[in-house]
Short mmCIF file of N, CA and C in Angstrom, two decimals:
data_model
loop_
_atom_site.label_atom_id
_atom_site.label_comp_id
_atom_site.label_asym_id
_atom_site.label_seq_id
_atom_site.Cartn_x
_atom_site.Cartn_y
_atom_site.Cartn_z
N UNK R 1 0.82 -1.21 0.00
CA UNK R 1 0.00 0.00 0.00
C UNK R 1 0.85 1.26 0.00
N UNK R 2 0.36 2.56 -0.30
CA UNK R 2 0.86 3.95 -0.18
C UNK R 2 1.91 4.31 0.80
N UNK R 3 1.16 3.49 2.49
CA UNK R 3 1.47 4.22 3.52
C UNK R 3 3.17 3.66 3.63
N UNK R 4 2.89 2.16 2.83
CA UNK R 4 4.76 1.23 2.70
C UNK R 4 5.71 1.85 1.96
N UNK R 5 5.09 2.70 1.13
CA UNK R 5 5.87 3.71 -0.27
C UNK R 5 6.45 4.72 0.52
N UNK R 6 5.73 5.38 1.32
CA UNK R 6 5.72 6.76 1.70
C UNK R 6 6.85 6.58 3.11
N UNK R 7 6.20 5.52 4.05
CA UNK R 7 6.83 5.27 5.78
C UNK R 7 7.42 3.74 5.71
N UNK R 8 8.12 2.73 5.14
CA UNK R 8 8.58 1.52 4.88
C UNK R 8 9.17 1.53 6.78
N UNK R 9 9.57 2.16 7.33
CA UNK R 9 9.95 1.90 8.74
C UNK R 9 9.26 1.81 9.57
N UNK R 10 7.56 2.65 9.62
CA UNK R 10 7.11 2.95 10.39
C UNK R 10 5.51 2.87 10.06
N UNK R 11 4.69 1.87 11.25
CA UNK R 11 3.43 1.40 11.14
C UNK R 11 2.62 2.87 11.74
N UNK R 12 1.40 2.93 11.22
CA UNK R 12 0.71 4.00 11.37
C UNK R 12 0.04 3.85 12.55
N UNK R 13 0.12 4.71 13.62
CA UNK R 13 -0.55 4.98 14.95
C UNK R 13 -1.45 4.26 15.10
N UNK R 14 -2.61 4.63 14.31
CA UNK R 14 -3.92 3.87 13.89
C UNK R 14 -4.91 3.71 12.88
N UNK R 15 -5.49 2.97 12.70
CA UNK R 15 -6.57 3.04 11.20
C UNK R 15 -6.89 3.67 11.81
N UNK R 16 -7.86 4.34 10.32
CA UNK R 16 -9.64 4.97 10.69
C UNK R 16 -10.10 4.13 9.84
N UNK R 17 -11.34 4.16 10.12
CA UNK R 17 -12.40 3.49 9.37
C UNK R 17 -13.65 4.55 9.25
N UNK R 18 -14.58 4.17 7.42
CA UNK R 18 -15.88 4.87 7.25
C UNK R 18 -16.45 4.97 8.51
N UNK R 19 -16.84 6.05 9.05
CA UNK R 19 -18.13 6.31 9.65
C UNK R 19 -17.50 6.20 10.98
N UNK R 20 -16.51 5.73 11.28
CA UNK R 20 -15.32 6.04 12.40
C UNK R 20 -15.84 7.57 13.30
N UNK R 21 -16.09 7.65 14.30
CA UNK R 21 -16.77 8.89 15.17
C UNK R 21 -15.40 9.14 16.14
N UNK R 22 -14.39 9.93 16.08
CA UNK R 22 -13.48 10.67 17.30
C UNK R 22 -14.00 11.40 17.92
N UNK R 23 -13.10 11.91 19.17
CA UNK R 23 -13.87 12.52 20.00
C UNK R 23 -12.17 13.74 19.99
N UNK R 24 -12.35 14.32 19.70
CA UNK R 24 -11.38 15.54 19.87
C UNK R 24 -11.52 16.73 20.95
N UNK R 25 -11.11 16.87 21.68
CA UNK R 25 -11.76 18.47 23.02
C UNK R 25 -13.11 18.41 23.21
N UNK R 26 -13.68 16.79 23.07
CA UNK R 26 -15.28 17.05 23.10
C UNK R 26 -15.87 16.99 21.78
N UNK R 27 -15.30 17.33 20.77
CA UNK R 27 -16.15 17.31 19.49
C UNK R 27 -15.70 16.14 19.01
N UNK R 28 -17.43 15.60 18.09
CA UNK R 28 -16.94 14.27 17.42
C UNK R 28 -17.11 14.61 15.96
N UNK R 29 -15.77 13.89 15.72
CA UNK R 29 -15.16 14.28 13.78
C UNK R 29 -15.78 12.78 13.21
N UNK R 30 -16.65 12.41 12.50
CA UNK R 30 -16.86 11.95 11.61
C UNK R 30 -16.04 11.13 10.65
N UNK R 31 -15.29 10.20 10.34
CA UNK R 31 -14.28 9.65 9.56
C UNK R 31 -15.18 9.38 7.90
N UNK R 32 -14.70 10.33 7.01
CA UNK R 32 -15.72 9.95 5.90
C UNK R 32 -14.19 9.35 4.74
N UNK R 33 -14.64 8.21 4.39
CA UNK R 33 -13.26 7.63 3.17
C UNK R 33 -14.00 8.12 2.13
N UNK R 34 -13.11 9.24 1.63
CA UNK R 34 -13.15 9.81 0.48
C UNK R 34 -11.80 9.35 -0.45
N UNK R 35 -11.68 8.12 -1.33
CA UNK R 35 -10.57 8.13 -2.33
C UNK R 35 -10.68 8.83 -3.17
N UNK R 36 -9.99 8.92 -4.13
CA UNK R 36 -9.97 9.41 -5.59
C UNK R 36 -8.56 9.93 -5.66
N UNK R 37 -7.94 10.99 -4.36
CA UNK R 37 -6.63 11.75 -4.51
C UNK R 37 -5.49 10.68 -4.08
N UNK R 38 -6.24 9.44 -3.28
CA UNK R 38 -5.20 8.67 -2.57
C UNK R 38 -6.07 7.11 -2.31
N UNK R 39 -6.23 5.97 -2.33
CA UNK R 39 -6.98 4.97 -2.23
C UNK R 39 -7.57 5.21 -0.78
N UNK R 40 -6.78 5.19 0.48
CA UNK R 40 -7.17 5.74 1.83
C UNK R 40 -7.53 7.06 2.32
N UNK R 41 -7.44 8.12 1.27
CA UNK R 41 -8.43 8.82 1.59
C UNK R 41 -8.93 9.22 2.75
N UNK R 42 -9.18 10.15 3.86
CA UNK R 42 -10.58 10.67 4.20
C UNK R 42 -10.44 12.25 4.42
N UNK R 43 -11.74 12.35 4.75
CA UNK R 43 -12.08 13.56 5.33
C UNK R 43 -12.87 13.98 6.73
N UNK R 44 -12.80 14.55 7.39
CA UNK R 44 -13.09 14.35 8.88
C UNK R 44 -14.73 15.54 9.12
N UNK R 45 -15.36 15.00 9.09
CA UNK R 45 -16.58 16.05 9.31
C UNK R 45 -17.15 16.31 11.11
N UNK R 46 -17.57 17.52 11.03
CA UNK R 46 -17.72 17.74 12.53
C UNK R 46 -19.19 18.93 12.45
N UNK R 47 -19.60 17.48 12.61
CA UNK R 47 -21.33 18.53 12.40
C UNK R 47 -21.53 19.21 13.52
N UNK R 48 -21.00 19.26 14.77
CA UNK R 48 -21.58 20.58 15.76
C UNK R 48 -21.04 21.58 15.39
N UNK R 49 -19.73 21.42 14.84
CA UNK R 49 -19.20 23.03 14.05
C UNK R 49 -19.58 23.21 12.79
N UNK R 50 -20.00 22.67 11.83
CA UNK R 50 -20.92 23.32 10.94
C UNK R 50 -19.02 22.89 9.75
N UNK R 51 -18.35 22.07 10.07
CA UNK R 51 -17.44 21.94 9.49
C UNK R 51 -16.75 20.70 9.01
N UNK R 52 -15.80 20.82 7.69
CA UNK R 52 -15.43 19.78 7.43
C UNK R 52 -13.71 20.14 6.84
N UNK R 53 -13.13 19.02 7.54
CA UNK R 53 -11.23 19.17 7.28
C UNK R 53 -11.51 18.24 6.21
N UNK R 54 -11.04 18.59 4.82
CA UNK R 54 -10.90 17.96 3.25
C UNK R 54 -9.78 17.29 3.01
N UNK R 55 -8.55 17.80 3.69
CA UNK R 55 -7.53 17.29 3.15
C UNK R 55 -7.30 17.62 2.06
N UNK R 56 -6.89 17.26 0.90
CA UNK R 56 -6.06 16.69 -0.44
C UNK R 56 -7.65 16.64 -1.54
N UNK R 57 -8.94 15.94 -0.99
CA UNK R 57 -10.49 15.73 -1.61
C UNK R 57 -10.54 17.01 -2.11
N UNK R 58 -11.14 17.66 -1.87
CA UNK R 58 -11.50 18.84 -2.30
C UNK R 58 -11.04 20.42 -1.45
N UNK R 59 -10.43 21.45 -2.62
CA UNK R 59 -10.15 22.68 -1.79
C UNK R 59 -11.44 23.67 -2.89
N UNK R 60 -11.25 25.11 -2.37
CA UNK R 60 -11.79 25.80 -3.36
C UNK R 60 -11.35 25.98 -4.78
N UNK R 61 -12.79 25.62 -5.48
CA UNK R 61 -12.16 25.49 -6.85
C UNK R 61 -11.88 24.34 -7.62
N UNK R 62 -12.23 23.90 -6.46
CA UNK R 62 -12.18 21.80 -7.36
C UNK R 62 -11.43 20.58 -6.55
N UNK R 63 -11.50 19.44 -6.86
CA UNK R 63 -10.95 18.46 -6.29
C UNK R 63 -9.68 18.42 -6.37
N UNK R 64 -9.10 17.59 -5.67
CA UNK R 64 -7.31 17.52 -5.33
C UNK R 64 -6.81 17.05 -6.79
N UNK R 65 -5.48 17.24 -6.54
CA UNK R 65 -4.98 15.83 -7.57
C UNK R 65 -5.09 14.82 -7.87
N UNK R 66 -5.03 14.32 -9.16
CA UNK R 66 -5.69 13.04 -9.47
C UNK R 66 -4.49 12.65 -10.18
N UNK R 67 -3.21 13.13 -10.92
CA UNK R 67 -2.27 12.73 -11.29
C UNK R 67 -1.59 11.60 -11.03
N UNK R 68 -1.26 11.42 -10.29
CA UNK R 68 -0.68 10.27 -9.63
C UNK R 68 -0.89 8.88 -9.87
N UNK R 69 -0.14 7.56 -9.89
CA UNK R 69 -0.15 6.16 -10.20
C UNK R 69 -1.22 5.95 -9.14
N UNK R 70 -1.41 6.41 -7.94
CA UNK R 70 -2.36 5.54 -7.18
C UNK R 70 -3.96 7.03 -7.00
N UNK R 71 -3.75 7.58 -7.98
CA UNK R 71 -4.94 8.76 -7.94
C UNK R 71 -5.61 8.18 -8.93
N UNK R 72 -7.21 8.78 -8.85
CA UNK R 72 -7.84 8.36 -10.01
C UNK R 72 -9.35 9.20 -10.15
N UNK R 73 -9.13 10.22 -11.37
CA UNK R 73 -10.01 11.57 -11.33
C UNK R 73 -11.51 10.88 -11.32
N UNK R 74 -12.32 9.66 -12.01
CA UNK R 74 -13.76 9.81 -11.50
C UNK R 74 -13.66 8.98 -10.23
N UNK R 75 -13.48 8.40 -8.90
CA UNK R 75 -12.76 8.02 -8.04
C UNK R 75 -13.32 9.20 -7.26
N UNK R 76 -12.61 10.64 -7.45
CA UNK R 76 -12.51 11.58 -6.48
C UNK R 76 -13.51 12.61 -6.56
N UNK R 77 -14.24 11.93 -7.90
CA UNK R 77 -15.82 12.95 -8.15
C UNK R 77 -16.76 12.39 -7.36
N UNK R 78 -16.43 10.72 -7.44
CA UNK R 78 -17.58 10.28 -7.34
C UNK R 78 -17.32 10.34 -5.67
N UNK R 79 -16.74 10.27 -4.93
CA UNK R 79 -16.26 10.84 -3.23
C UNK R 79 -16.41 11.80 -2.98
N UNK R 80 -16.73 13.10 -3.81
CA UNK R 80 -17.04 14.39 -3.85
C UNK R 80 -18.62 14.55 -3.97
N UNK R 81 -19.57 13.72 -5.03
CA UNK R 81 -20.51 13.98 -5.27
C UNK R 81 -21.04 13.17 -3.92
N UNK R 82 -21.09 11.71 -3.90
CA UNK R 82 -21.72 11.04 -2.94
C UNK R 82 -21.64 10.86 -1.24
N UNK R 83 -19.75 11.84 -0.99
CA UNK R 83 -19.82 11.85 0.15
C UNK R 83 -19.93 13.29 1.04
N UNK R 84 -19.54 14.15 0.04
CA UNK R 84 -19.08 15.32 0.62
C UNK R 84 -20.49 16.48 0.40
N UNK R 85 -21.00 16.43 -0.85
CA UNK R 85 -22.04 17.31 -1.26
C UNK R 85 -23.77 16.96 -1.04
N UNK R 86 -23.27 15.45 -0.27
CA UNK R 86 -24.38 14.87 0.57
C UNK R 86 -24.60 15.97 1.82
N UNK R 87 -23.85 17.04 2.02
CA UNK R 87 -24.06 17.00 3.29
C UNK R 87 -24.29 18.57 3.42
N UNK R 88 -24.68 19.21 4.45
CA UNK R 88 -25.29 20.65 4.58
C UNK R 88 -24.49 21.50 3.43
N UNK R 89 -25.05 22.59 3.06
CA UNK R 89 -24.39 23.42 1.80
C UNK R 89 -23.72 24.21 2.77
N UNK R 90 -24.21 25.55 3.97
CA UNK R 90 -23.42 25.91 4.48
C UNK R 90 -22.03 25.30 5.72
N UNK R 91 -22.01 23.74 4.77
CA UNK R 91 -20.90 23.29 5.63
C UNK R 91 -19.37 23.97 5.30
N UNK R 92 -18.48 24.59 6.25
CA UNK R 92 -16.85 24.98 5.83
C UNK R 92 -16.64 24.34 5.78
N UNK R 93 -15.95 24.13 4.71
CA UNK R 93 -14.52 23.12 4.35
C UNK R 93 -13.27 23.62 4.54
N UNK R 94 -12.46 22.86 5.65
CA UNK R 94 -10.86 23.55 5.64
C UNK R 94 -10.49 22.48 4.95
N UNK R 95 -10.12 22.93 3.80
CA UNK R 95 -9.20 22.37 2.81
C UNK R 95 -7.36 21.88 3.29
N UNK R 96 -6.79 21.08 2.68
CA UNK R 96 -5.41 20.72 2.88
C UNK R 96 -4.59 21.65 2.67
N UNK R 97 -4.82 22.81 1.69
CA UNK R 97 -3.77 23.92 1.31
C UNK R 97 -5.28 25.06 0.72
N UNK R 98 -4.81 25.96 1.08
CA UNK R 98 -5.17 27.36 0.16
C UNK R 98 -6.73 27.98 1.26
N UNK R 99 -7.47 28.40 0.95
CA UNK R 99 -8.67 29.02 1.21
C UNK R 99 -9.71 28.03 1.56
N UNK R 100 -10.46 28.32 2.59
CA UNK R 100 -11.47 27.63 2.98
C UNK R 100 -12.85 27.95 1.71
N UNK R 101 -13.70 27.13 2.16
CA UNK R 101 -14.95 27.27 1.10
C UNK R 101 -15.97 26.68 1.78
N UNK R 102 -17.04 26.87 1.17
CA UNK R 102 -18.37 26.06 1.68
C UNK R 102 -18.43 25.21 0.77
N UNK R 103 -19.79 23.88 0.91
CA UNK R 103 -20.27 23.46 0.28
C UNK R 103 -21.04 23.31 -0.97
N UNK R 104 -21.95 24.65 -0.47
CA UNK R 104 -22.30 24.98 -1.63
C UNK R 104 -22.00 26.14 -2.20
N UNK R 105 -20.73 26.01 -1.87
CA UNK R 105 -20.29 27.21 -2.67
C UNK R 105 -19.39 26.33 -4.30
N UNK R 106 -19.19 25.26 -3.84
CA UNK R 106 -18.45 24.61 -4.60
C UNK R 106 -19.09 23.51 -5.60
N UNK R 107 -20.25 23.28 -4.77
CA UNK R 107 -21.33 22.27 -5.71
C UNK R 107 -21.66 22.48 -6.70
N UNK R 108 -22.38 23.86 -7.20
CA UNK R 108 -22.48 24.25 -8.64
C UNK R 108 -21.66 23.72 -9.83
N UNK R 109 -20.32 23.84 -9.06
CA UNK R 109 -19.15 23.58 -10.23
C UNK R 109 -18.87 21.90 -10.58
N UNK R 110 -19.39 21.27 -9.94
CA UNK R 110 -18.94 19.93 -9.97
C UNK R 110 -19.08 19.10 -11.82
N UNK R 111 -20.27 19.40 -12.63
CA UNK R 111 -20.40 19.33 -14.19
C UNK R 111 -18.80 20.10 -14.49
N UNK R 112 -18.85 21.30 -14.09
CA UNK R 112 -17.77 22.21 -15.14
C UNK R 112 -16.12 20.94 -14.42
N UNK R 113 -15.73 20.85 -12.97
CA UNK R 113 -14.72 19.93 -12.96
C UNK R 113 -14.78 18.59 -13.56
N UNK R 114 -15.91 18.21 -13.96
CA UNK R 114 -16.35 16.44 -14.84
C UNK R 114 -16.12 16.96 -16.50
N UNK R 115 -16.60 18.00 -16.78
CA UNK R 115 -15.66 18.61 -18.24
C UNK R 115 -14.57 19.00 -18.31
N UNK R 116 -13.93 19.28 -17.40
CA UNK R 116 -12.38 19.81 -17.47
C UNK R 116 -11.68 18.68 -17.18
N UNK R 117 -11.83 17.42 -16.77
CA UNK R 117 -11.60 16.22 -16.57
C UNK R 117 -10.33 16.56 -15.21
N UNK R 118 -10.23 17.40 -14.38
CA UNK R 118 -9.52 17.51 -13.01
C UNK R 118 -9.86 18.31 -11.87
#
């Protein structure tokens, strides 16, 4: 797997798993497996804050990279359409790099990123 490519010395703390519930300072983050940018994938949702950490899935402006030998662009639509845009429109997204966004601020665009093929 990725994590043997990336850490060959060193076993990962711990899985997560779909639908996986943490408890962070009291708030519980949501474990959602979103692939497409990476096979393991996720994104951490935290519905009492009205928020969601994306990672690498989606920033403003479109989904992550899909370049990559283990990326794969409908993969990270279809984790975008079915997991992420399932869910409140005024949800924040803190993205992995750049500017936060909402939900539906970004939903509209999802046809125009399936024609631009990234």
């Amino acid at each position: 797997p990725l994590w043997k490519q990336t850490h060959p010395d060193r076993s990962p703390d711990a899985e997560l798993a779909d639908g996986q519930v943490l408890s962070v300072a009291g708030v519980e983050l949501t474990v959602l497996h979103t692939p497409g940018h990476a096979p393991g994938a996720v994104c951490l949702h935290v519905p009492a804050l009205g928020a969601l950490f994306s990672g690498d899935t989606l920033f403003a402006g479109g989904p992550g990279a899909t370049g990559r030998s283990y990326s794969h662009f409908p993969t990270i639509v279809e984790s975008i359409r079915e997991r992420l845009l399932t869910l409140p429109g005024d949800t924040v997204v803190h993205t992995g790099h750049g500017e936060t966004t909402t939900l539906g601020a970004e939903a509209p665009h999802l046809q125009e990123w399936i024609d631009r093929g990234f």
